PDB file of C-alpha atoms in Angstrom:
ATOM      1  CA  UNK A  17       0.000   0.000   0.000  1.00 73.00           C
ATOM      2  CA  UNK A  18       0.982   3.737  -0.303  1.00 87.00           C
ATOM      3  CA  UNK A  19      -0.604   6.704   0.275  1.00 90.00           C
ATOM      4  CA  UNK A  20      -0.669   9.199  -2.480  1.00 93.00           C
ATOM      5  CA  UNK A  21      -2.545  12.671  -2.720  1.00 95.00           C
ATOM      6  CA  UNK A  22      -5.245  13.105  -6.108  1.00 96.00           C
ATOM      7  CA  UNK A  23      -5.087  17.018  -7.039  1.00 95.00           C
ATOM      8  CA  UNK A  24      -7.825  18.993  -8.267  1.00 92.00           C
ATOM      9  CA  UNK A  25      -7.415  19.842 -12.130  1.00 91.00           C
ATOM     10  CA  UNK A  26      -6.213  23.514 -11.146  1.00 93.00           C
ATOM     11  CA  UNK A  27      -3.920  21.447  -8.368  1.00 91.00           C
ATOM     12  CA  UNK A  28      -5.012  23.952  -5.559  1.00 92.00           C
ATOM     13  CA  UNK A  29      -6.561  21.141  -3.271  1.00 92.00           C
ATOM     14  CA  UNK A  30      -5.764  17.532  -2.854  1.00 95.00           C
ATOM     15  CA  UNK A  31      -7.988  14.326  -1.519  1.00 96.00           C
ATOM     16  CA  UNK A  32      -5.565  11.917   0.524  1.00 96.00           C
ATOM     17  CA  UNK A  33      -5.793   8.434  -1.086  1.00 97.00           C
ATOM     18  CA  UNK A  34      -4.236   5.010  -0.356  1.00 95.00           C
ATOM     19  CA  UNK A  35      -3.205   2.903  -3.330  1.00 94.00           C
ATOM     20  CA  UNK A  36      -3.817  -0.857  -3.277  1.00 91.00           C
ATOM     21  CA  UNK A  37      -1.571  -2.301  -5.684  1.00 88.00           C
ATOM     22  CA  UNK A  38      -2.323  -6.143  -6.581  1.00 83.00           C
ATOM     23  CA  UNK A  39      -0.327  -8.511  -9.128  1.00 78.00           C
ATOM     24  CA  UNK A  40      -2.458  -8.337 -12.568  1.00 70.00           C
ATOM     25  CA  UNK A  41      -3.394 -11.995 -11.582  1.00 76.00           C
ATOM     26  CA  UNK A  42      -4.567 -11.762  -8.252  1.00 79.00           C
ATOM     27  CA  UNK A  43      -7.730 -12.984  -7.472  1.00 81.00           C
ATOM     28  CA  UNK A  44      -8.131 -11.553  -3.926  1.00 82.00           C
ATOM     29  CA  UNK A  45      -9.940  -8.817  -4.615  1.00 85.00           C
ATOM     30  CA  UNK A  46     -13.462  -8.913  -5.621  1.00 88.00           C
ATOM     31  CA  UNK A  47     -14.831  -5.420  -5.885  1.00 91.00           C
ATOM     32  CA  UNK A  48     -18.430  -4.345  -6.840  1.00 95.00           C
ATOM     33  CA  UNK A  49     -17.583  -2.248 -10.063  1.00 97.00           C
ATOM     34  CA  UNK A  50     -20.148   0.117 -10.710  1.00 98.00           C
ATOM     35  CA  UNK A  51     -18.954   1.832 -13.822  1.00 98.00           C
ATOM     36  CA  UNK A  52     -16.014   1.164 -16.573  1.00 98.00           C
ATOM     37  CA  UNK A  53     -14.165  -2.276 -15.717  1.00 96.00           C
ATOM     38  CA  UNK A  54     -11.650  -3.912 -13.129  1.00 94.00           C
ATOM     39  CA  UNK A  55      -7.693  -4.022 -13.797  1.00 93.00           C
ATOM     40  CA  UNK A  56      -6.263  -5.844 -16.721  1.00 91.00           C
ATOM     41  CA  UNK A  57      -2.523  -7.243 -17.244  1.00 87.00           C
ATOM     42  CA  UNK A  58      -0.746  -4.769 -18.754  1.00 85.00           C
ATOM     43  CA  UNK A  59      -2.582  -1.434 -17.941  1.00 88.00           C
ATOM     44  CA  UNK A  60      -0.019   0.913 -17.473  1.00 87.00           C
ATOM     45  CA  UNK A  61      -1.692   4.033 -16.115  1.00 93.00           C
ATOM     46  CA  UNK A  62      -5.085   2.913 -15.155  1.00 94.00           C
ATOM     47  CA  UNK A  63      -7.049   3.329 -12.131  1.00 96.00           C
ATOM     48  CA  UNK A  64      -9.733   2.028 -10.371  1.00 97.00           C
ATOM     49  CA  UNK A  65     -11.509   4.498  -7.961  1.00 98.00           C
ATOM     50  CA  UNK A  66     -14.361   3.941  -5.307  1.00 97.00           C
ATOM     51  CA  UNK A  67     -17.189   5.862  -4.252  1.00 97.00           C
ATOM     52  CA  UNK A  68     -15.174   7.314  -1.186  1.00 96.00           C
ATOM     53  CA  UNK A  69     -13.052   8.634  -3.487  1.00 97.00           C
ATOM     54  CA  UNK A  70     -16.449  10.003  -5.872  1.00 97.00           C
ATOM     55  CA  UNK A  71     -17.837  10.984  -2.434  1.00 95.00           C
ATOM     56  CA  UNK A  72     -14.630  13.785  -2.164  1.00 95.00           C
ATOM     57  CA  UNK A  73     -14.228  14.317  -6.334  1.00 96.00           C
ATOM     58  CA  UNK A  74     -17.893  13.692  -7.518  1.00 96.00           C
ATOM     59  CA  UNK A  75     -16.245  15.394 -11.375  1.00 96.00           C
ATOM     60  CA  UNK A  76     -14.542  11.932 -11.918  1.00 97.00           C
ATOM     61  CA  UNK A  77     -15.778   9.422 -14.156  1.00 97.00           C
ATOM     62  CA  UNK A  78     -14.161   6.198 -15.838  1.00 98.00           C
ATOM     63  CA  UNK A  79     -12.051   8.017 -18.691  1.00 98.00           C
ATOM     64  CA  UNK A  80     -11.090  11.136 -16.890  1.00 98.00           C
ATOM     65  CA  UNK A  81      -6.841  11.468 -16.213  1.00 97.00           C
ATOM     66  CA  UNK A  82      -5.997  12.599 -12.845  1.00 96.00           C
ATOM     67  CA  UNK A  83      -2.652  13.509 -11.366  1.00 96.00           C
ATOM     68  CA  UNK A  84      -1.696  11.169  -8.768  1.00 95.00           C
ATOM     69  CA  UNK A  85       1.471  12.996  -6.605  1.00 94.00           C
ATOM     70  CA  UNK A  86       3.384  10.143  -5.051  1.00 92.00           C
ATOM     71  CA  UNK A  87       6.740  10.376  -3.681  1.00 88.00           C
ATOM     72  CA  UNK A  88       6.945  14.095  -4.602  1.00 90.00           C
ATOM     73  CA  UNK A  89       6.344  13.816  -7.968  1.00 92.00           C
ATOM     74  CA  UNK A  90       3.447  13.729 -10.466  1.00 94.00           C
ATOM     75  CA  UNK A  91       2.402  11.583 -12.362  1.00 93.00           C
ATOM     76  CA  UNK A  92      -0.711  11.520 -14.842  1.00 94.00           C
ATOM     77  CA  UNK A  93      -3.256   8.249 -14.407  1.00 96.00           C
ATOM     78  CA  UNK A  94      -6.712   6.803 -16.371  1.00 97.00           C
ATOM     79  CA  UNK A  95      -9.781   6.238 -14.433  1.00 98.00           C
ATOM     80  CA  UNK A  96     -10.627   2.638 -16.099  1.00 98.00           C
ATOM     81  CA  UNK A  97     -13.325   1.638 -13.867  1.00 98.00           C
ATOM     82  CA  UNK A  98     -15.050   2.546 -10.295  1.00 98.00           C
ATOM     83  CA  UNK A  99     -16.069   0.049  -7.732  1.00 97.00           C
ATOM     84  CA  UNK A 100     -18.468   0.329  -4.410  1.00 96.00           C
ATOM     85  CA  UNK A 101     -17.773  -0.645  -1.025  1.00 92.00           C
ATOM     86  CA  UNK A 102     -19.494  -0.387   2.136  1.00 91.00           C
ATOM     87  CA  UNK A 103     -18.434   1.582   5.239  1.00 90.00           C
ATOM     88  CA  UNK A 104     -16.449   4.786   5.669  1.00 87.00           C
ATOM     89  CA  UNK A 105     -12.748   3.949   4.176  1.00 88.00           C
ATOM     90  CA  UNK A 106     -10.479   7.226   5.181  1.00 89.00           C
ATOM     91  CA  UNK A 107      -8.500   7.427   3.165  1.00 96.00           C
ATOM     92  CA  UNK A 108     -10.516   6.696   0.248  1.00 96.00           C
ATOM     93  CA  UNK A 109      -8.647   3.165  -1.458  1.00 96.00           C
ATOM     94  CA  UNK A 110      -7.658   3.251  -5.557  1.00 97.00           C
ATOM     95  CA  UNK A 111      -6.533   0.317  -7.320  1.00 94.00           C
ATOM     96  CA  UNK A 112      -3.708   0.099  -9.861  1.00 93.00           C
ATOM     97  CA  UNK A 113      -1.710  -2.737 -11.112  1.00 89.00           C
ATOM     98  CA  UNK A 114       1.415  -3.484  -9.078  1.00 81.00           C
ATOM     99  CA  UNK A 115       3.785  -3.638 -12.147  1.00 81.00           C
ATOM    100  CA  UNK A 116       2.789   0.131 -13.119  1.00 79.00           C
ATOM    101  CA  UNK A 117       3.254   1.674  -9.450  1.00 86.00           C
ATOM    102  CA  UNK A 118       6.488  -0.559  -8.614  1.00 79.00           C
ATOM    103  CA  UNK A 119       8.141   1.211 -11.560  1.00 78.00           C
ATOM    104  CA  UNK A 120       6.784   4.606 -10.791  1.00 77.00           C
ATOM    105  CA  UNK A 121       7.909   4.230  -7.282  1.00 67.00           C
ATOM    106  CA  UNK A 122      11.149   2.646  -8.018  1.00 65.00           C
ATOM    107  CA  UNK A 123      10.305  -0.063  -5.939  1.00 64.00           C
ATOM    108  CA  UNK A 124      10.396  -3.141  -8.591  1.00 61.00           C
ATOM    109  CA  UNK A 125      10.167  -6.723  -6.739  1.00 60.00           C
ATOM    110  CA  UNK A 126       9.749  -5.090  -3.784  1.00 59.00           C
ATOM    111  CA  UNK A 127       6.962  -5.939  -1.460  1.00 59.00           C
ATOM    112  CA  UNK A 128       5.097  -4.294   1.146  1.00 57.00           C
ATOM    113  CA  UNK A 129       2.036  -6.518   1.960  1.00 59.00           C
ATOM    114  CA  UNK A 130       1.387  -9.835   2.194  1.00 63.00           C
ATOM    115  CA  UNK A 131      -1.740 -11.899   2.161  1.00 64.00           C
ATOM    116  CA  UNK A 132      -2.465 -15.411   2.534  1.00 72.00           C
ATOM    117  CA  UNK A 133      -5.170 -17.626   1.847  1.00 74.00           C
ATOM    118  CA  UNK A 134      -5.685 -20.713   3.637  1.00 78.00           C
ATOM    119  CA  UNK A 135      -7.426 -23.770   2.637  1.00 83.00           C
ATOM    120  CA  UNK A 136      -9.323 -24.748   4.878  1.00 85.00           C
ATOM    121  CA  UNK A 137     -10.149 -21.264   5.379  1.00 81.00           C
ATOM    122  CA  UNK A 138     -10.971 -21.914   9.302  1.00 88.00           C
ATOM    123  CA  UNK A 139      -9.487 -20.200  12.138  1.00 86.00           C
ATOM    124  CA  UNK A 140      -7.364 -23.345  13.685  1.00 88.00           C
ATOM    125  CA  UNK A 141      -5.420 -23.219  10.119  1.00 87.00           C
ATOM    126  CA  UNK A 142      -5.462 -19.439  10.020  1.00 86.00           C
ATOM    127  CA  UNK A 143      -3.787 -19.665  13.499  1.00 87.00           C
ATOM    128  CA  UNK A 144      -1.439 -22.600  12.420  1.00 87.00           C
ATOM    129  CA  UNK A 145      -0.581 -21.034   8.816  1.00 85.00           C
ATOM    130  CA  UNK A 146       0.065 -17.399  10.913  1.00 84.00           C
ATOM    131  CA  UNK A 147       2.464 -19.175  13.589  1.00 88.00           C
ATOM    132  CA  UNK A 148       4.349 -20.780  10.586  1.00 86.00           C
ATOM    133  CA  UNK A 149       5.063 -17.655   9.107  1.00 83.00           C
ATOM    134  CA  UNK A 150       6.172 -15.784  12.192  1.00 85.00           C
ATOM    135  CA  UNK A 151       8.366 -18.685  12.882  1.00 88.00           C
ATOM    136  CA  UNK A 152      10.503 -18.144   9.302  1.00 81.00           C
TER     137      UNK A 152
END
């Protein structure tokens, strides 16, 4: 994850966002897409924003650019789709592939979250998976 700021087309004002940043081929994620379409393999630029996100910047819509500054810099993305999700999420979550943003960050093969599926999914092998890990 990283946490990036979305600026207003004039750039005066900015809406805190965290960027979620999954391999093209994960299937973890499972969002509720609303308008335009979820991530594909190979997008280079494109984003996928939520309604928290809408709820801040209702002028977006799935083919608008935004700037994105991350790390200090700029840099210039495509809305491709927006999803819905329940609750209050501050700050409001965007999706991107995590090819595109490990290159913009200068971060490639570098990870910063880890998740784990279990099968079976109960909480003895959660629990048992979990103790594994810490124990490497």
């Amino acid at each position: 994850m990283s946490v990036a700021e979305v600026l207003s087309d004039d750039k005066s004002t900015a809406v805190q966002v965290a960027i979620y940043a999954p391999p093209a081929e994960s299937t973890l994620i499972k969002p509720t897409m609303t308008a335009g379409r979820w991530l594909r393999p190979g997008d280079e630029n494109g984003l996928v924003i939520g309604n928290h996100l809408i709820k801040e910047r209702p002028d977006l819509q799935v083919g608008d650019e935004v700037v994105i500054q991350i790390d200090n810099r700029e840099t210039t993305w495509r809305v491709v789709g927006i999803y819905k999700m329940a609750g209050n999420v501050i700050p409001p979550i965007v999706y991107t592939n995590y090819e595109y943003l490990s290159r913009v960050r200068n971060e490639i093969d570098r990870v910063s979250n880890l998740r784990v599926v279990t099968s079976p999914q109960d909480g003895a092998t959660q629990e048992r998976v979990a103790k594994a890990l810490e124990a490497t």
